[in-house]
Coordinates of C-alpha atoms and ligand atoms in Angstrom, one line a residue:
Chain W
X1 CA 15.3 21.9 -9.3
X2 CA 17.3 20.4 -6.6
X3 CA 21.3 20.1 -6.5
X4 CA 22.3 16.7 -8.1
X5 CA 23.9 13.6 -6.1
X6 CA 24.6 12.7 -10.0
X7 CA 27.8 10.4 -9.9
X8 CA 29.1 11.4 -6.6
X9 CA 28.6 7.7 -5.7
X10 CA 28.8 4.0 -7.1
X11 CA 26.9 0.7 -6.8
X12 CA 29.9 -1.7 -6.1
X13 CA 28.7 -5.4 -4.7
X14 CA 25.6 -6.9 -5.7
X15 CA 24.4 -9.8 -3.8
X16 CA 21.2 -12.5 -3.6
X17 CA 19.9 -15.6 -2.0
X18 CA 18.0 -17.9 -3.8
X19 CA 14.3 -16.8 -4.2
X20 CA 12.2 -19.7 -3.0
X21 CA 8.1 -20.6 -1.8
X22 CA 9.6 -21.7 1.3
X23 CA 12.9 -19.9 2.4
X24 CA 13.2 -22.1 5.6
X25 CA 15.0 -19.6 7.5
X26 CA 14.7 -16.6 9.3
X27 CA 15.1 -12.9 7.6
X28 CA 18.0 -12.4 9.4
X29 CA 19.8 -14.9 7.9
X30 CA 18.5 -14.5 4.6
X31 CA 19.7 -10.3 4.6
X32 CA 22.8 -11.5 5.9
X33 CA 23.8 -14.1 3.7
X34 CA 22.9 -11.4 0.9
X35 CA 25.1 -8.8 2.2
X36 CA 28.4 -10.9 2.8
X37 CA 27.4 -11.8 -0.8
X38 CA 27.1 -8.8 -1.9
X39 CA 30.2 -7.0 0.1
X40 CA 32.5 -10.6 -1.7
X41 CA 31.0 -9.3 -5.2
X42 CA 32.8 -5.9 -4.1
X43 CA 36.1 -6.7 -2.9
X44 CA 35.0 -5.7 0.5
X45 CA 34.3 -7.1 4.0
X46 CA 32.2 -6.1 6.7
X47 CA 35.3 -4.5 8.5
X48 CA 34.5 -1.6 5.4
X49 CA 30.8 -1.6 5.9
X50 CA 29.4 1.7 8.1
X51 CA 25.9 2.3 7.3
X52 CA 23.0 0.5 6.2
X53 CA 19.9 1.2 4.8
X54 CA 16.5 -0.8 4.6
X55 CA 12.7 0.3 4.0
X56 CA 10.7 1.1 7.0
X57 CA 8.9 -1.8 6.8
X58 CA 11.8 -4.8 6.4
X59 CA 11.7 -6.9 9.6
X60 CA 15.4 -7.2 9.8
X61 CA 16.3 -5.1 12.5
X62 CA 19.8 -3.5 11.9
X63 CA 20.7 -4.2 15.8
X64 CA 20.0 -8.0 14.7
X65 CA 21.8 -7.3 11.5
X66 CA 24.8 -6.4 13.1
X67 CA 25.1 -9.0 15.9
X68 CA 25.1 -11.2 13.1
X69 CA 27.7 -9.3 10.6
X70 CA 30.0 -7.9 12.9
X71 CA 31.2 -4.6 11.6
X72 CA 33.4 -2.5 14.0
X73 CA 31.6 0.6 13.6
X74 CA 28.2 1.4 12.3
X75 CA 28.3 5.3 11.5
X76 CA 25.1 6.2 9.6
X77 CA 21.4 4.0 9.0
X78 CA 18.3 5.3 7.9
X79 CA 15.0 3.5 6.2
X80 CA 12.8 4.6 3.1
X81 CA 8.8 4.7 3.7
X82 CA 5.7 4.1 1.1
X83 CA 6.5 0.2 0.8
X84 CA 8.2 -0.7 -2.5
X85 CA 7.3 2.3 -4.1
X86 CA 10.0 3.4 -1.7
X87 CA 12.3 1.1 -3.1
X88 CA 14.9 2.9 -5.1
X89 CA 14.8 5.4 -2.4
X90 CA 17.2 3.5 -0.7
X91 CA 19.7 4.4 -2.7
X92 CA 19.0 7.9 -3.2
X93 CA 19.7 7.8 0.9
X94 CA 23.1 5.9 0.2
X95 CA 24.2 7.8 -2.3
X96 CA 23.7 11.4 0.1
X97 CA 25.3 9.5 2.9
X98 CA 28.3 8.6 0.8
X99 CA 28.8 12.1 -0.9
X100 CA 28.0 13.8 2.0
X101 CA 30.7 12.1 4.2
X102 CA 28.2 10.4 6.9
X103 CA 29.4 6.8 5.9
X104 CA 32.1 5.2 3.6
X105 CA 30.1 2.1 2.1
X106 CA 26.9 1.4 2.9
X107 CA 24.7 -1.8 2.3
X108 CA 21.3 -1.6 1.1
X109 CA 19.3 -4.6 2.0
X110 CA 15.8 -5.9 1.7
X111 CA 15.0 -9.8 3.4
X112 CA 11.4 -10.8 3.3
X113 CA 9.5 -14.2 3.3
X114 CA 6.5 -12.6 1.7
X115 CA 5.5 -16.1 0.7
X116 CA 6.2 -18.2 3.4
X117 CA 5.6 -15.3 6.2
X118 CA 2.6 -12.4 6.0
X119 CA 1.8 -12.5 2.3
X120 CA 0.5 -9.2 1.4
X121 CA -2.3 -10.5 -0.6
X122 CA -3.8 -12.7 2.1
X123 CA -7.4 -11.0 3.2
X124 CA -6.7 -9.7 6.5
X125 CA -8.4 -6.6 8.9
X126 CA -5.9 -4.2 10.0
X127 CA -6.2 -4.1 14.0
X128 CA -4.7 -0.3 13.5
X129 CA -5.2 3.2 12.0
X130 CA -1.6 3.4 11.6
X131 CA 0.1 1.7 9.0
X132 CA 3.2 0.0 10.7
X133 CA 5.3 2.6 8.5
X134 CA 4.6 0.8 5.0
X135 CA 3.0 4.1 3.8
X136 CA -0.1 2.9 3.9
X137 CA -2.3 5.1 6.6
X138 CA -5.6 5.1 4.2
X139 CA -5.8 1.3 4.3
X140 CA -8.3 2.3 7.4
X141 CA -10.5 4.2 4.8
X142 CA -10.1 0.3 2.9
X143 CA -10.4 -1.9 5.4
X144 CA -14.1 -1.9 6.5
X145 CA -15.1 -2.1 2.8
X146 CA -13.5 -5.6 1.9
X147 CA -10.3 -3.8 0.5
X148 CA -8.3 -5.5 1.8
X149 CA -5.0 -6.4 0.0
X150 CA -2.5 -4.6 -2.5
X151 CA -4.3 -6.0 -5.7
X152 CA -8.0 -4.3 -4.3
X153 CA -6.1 -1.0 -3.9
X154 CA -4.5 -0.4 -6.7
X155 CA -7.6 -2.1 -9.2
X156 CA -9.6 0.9 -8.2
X157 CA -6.7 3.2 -10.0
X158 CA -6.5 0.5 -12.8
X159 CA -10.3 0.4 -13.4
X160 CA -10.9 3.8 -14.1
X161 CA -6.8 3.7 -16.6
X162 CA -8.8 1.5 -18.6
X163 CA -12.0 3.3 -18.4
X164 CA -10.1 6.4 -19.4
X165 CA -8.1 5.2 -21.8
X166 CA -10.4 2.2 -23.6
X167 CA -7.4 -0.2 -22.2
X168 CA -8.4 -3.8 -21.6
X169 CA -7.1 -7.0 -19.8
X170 CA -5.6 -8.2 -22.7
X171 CA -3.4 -4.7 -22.9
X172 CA -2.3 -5.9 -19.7
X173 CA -1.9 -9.7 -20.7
X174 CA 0.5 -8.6 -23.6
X175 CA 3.2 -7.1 -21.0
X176 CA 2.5 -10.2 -18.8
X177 CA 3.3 -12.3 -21.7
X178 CA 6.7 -10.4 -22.4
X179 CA 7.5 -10.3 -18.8
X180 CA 6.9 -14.0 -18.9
X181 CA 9.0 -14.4 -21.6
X182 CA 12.0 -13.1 -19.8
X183 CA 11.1 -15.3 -16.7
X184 CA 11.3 -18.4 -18.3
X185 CA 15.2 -17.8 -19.8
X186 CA 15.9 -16.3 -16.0
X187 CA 16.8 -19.7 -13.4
X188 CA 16.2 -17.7 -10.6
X189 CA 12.9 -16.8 -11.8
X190 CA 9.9 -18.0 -10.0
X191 CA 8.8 -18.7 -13.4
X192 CA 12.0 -20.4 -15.2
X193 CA 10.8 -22.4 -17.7
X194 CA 6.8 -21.3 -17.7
X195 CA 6.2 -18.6 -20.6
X196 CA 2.1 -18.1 -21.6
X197 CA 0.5 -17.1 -24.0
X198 CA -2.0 -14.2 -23.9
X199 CA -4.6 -16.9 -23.9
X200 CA -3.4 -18.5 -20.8
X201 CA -3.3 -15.0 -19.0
X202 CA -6.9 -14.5 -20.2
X203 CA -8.1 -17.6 -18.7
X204 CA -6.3 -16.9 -15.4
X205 CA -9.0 -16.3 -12.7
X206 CA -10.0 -13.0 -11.5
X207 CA -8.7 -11.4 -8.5
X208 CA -10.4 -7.7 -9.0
X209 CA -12.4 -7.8 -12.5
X210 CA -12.3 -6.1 -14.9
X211 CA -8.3 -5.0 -14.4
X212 CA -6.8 -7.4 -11.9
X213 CA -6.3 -11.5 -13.0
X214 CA -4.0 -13.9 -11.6
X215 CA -1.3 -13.0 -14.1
X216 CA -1.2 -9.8 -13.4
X217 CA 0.1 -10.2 -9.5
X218 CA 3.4 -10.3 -8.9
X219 CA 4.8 -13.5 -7.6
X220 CA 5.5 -13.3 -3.8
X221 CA 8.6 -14.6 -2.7
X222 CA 11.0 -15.3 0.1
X223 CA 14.2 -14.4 -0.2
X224 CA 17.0 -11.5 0.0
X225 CA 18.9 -8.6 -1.8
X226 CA 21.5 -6.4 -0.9
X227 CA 23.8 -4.3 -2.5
X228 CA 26.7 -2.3 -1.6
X229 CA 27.0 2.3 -2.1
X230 CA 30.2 3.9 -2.1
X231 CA 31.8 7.0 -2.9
X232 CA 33.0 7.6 -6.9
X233 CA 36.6 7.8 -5.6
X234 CA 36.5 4.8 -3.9
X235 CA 34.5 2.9 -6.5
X236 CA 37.7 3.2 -8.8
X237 CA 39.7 0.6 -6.6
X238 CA 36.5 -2.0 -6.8
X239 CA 36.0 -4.6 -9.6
X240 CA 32.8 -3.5 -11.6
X241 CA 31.5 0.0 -10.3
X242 CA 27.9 1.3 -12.2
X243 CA 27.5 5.3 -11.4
X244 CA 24.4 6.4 -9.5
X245 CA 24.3 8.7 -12.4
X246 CA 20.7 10.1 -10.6
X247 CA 19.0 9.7 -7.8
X248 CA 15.6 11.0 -6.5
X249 CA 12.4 10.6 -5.1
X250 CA 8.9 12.3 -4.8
X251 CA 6.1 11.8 -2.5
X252 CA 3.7 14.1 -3.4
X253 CA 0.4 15.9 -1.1
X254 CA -2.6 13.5 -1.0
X255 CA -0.6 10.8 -2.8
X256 CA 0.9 7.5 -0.8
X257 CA 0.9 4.2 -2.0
X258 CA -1.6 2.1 -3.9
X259 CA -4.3 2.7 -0.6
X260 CA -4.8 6.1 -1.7
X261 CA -7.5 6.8 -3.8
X262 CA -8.0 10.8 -3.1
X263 CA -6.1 12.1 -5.8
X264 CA -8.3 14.1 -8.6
X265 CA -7.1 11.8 -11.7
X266 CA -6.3 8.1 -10.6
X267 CA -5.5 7.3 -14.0
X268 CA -2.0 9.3 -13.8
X269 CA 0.4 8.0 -11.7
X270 CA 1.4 11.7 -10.3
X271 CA 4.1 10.5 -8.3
X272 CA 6.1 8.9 -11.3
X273 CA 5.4 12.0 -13.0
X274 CA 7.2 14.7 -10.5
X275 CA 9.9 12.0 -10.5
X276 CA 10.6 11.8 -14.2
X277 CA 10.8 15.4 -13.8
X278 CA 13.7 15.1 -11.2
X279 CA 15.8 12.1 -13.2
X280 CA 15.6 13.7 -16.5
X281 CA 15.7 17.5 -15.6
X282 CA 19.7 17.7 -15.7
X283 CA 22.0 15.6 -17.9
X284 CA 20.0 12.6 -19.2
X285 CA 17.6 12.2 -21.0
X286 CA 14.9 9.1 -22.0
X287 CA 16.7 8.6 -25.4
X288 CA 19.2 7.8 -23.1
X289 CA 17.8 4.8 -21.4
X290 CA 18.8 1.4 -22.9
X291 CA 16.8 -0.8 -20.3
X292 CA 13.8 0.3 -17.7
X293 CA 13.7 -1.6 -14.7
X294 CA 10.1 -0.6 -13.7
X295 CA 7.8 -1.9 -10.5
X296 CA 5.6 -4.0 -11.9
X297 CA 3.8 -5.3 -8.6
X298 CA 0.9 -5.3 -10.6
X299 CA 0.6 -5.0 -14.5
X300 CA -1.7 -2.0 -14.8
X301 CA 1.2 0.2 -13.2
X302 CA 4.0 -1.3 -15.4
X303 CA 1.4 0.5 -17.8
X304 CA 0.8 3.5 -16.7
X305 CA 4.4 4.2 -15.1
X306 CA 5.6 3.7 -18.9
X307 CA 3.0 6.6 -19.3
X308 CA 3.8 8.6 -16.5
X309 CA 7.8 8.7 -16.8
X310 CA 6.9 9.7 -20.4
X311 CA 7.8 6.7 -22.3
X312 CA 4.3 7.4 -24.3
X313 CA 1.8 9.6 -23.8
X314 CA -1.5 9.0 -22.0
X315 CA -3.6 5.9 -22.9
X316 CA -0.8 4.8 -25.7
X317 CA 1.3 2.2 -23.3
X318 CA -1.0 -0.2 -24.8
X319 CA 0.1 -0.1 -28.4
X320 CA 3.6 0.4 -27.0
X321 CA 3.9 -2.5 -26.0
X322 CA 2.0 -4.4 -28.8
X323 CA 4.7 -3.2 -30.8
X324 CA 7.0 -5.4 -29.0
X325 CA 8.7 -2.3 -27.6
X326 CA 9.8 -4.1 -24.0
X327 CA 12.0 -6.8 -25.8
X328 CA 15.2 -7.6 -26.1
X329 CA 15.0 -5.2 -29.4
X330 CA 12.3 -3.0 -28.8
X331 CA 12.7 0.7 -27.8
X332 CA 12.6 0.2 -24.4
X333 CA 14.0 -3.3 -23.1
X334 CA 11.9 -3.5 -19.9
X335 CA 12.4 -5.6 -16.7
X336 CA 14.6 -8.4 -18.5
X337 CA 14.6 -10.7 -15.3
X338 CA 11.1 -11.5 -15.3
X339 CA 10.3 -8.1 -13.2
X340 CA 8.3 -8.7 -10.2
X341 CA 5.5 -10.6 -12.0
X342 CA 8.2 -13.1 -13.6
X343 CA 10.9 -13.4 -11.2
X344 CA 9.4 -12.8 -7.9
X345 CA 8.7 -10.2 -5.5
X346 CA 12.2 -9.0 -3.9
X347 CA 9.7 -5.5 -3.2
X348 CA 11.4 -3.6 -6.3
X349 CA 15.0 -4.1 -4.9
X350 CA 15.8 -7.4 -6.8
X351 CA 15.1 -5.0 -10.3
X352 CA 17.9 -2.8 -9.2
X353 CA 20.1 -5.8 -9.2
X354 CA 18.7 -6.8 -12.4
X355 CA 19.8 -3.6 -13.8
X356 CA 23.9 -3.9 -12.3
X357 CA 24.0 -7.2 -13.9
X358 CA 22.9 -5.3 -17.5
X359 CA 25.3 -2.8 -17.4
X360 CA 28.1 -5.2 -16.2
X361 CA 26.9 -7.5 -18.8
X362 CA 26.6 -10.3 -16.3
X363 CA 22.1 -10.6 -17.1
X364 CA 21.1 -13.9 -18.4
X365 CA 18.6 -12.2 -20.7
X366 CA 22.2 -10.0 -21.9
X367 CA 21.2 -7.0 -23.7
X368 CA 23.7 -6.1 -26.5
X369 CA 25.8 -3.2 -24.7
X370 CA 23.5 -1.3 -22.4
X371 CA 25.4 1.6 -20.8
X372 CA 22.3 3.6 -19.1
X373 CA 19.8 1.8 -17.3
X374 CA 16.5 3.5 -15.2
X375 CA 15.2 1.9 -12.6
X376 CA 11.7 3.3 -11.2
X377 CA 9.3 2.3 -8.4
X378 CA 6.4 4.6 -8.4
X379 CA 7.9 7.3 -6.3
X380 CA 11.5 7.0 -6.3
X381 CA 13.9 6.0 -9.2
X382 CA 17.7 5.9 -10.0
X383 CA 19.3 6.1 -13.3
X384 CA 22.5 3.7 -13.2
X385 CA 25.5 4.5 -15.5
X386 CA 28.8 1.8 -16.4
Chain N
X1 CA -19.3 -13.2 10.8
X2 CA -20.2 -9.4 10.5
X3 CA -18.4 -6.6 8.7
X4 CA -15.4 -5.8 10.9
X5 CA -15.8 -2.0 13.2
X6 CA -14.1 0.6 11.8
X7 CA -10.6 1.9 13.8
X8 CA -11.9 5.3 15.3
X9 CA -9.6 7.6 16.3
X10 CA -9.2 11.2 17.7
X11 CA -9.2 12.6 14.1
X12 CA -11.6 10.5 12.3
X13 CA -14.4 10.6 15.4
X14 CA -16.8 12.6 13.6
X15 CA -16.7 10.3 10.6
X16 CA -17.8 7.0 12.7
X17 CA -20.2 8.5 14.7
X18 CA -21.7 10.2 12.5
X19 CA -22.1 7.0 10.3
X20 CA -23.2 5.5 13.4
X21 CA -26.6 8.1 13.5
X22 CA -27.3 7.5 10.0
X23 CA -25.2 10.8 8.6
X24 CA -22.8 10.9 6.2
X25 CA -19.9 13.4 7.3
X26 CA -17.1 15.0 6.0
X27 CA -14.9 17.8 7.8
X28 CA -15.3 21.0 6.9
X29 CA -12.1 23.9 8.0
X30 CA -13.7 26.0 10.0
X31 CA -11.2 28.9 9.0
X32 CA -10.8 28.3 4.8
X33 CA -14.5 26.5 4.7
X34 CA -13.2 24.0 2.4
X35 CA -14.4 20.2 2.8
X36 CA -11.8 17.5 3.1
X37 CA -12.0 14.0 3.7
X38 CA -10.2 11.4 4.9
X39 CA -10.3 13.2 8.3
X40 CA -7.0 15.2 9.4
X41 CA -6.2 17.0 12.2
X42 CA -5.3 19.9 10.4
X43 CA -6.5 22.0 7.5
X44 CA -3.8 22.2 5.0
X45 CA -4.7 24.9 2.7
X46 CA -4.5 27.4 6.1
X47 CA -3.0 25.4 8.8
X48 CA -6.5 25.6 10.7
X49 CA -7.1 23.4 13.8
X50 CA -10.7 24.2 13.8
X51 CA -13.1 22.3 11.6
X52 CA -16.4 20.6 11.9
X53 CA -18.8 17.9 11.1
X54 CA -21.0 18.7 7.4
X55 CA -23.5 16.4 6.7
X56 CA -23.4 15.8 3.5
X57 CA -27.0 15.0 0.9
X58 CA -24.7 11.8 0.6
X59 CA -25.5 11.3 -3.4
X60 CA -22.9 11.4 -6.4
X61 CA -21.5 9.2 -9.0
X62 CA -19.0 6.4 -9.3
X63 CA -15.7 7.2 -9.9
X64 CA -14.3 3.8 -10.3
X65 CA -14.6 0.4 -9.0
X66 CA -13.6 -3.2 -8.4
X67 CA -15.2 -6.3 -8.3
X68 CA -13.5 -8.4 -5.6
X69 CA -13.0 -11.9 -5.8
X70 CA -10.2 -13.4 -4.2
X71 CA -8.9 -14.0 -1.4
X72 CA -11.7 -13.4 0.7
X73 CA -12.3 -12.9 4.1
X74 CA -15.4 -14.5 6.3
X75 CA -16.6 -10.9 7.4
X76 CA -17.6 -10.2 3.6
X77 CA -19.7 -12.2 0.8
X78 CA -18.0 -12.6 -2.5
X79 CA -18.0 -10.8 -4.8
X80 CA -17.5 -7.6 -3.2
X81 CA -17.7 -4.6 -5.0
X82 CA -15.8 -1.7 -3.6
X83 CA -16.4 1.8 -5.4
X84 CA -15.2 5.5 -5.2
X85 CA -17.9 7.6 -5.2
X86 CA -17.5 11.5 -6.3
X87 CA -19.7 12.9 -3.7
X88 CA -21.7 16.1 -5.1
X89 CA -20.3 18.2 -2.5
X90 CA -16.8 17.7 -4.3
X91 CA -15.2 15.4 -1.6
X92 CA -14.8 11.3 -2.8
X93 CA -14.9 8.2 -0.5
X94 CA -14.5 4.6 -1.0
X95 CA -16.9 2.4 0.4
X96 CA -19.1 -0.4 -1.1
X97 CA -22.5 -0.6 -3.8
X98 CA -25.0 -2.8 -2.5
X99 CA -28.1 -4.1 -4.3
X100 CA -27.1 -4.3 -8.1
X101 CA -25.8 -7.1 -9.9
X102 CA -21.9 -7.0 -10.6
X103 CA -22.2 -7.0 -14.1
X104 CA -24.4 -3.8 -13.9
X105 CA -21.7 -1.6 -12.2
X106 CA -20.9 1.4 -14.4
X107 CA -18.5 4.3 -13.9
X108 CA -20.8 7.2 -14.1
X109 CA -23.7 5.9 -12.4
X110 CA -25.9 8.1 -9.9
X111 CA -25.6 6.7 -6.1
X112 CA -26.6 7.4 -2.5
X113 CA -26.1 6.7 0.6
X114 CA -27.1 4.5 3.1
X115 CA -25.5 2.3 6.0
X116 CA -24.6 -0.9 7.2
X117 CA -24.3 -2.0 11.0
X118 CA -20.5 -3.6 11.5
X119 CA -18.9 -5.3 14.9
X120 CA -19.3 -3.3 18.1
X121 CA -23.1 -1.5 17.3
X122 CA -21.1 0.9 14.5
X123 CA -21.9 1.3 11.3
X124 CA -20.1 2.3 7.4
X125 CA -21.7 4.2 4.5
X126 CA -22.7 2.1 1.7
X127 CA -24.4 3.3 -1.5
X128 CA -27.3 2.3 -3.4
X129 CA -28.1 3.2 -7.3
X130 CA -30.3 6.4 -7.1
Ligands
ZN1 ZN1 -8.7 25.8 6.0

């Protein structure tokens, strides 16, 4: 076991633009206008701000970033691989910059006009073995095939969960109609104001049969998140501090993202695994958790993460959450925004926001009194603490 | 429009023109012995930089699969179904079942190989029911 960052820093300033079809502007703009958000939501200014931190493959360059910010002194930056599976990594980087003494406060951001820009599930032939840092190198082994987006990948892991596990597409329907429930109470939800029933997801056209419809995608979306890491002590002087109360991540031999189908048992989500191992090893534990924020790019792997983090156990996700067990008052109030399929595709960072407003008791969706939220993409996870 | 070329590089050369001939390859350490595939330059049970092309018998069984229906892209006719296959020689690939009907696709069933031209005069392993 590793030595714990555990509540040696804070998450003080959330921020947002509007999530939109159509953004209209560059991501530039959009990350900026989040993070003088997100630094006003903190007390702060970018005078404070000396490190930032982004995923490899955000196209907001943080030489751009800064011409248009203006902070003084930019001390520290780094940037998370494996795509949004990396996306609570970034604060598992903020967190060691802040405890370690590298930077003071540092702004996590993620801008991105996946619907107006390169949508990740338009067909399209990579014209290279690399993968442009998204985590994402066995796409080549994908590409001459006809596998060509996100939702092909990861249905070849979902087909042989259900095949495994006797789940169906209406297991999946059932979280989608929950997650839709959330959307529609959410206004910045792609889907304000548009719950289904499981009927209507089960009449949604395929995308990948038998485990991938329509419904099941999450929504791609343009817009921007940021928010804002400091130390503990200095979180004390800022308006509404949540602890990083853990922070970790695990990328694991012969597993990367979705693209990666050379693992031994595609079913298990190995990676979430070795990462609940990590967050729950030391002081908490999953009784502890009164909301999951959990990457739900796809349904199937809101599924099986619930499995893998050790919600359930293998194959039971299904009845879990028949039971009604991801509402408001089920045992594990999960992705009350919407998540990714309800209130659009922020690329797992706008579920980390999700989770501030909870614990502040700021969400629309207000759970009664959560003090311990998780937040898990895949590989990387934080547990956040008011 | 034909099937796109694969992206050959200086670690997956053996892989494309071996498909190219009609062969099915996989590397194989030339240190450990042990089979690995997708191509590295490396093996990383014993940090050999030796290996070689096996030809594989190029039959096994479906691991899992996908029926592919949207979006599409011109270089492919819908629906595509994409499979991994569980070769017999213990090493898995993902490439595509031709010739059966995409209600008849099974987990379990007993494949082999055989090869489609692409762009550029190469060619991808495709498999067949056995
Ligand atoms: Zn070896």
């Amino acid at each position: 076991m590793s030595a714990s960052l555990g509540g040696a820093a804070a998450i003080v300033g959330i921020g947002q633009t509007e999530f939109s079809k159509a953004a209209g502007r560059s991501e530039t703009q959009l990350a900026s206008e989040a993070i003088v958000a997100a630094l006003s939501d903190a007390g702060l200014t970018t005078d404070d701000v000396d490190g930032f931190v982004s995923y490899t493959i955000d196209p907001v360059e943080e030489t751009e970033l800064v011409r248009s910010l203006g902070p003084p002194l930019v001390r520290w930056s780094s940037r998370v691989p494996y795509g949004g599976g990396g996306s609570q990594g970034v604060l598992l980087h903020a967190a060691a910059a802040v405890a370690g003494g590298a930077a003071n406060v540092v702004v996590a951001y993620r801008a991105i006009k996946a619907r107006s820009g390169g949508r990740f599930g338009r067909a399209q032939v990579s014209p290279r073995a690399t993968s442009a840092h998204s985590g994402t190198t066995s796409s080549q082994w994908c590409a001459p095939f006809g596998v060509l987006t996100p939702a092909s990948w990861m249905s070849l892991n979902a087909t042989r969960y259900m095949h495994t596990y006797g789940a169906t597409s209406a297991d999946f329907g059932r979280a989608v109609v929950q997650l839709r429930e959330y959307a529609a109470t959410n206004p910045n939800a792609h889907f304000y104001g548009k719950p289904i029933t499981l009927d209507d997801h089960q009449s949604s056209r395929w995308i990948a049969e038998p485990s991938i419809r329509l419904f099941d995608c999450c929504q791609e979306t343009d817009g921007a998140v940021a928010l804002v890491i400091t130390s503990i002590d200095r979180a004390s002087d800022t308006p509404a501090p949540v602890v990083i109360a853990e922070a970790a991540t695990a990328g694991l031999f012969e597993e990367e993202i979705a693209s990666n189908h050379y693992r031994p048992n595609l079913e298990v989500m190995d990676g979430s695994v070795a990462l609940a191992e990590q967050l729950f090893g030391r002081d908490l534990s999953r009784s502890d958790i009164d909301l999951a924020m959990i990457y739900d790019a796809f349904s199937p792997i809101l599924l099986m993460q619930l499995e893998a983090l050790g919600f359930c156990g293998p194959g039971e996700a299904k009845d879990f959450i028949a039971d009604g067990n991801l509402a408001p008052h089920g045992k594990l109030p999960c992705n009350t925004n919407g998540g990714l399929i309800g209130e659009g595709y922020i690329h797992g960072l706008n579920l980390t926001v999700e989770a501030v407003r909870q614990l502040r008791g700021t969400a629309v969706n207000q759970l009664d009194d959560p003090r311990t939220a998780l937040v898990t993409a895949s590989r990387t996870g934080v547990i956040l603490q008011r | 429009m034909t099937r796109p070329a694969p992206i050959v590089t200086d670690d997956n050369r053996d892989f494309w023109e071996g498909a190219r001939e009609g062969r099915l390859i996989a590397q194989r350490c030339s240190d450990c012995g042990r089979l690995r595939h997708p191509p590295r330059p490396m093996c990383p049970h014993c940090h050999s930089l030796g290996y070689e092309p096996a030809e594989l018998a190029g039959t096994g069984s479906i691991y899992s699969y996908t029926i592919l229906h949207h979006p599409q892209h011109p270089a492919f006719s819908y629906p595509v179904i994409a499979v991994l296959v569980d070769l017999d020689e213990g090493v898995r690939v993902l490439s595509n079942l031709v010739g059966v009907a995409p209600d008849a696709v099974r987990i379990g069933t007993r494949v082999r190989v055989t090869f489609e031209t692409t762009a550029d005069d190469m060619a991808v392993p495709v498999f067949e029911q056995a």
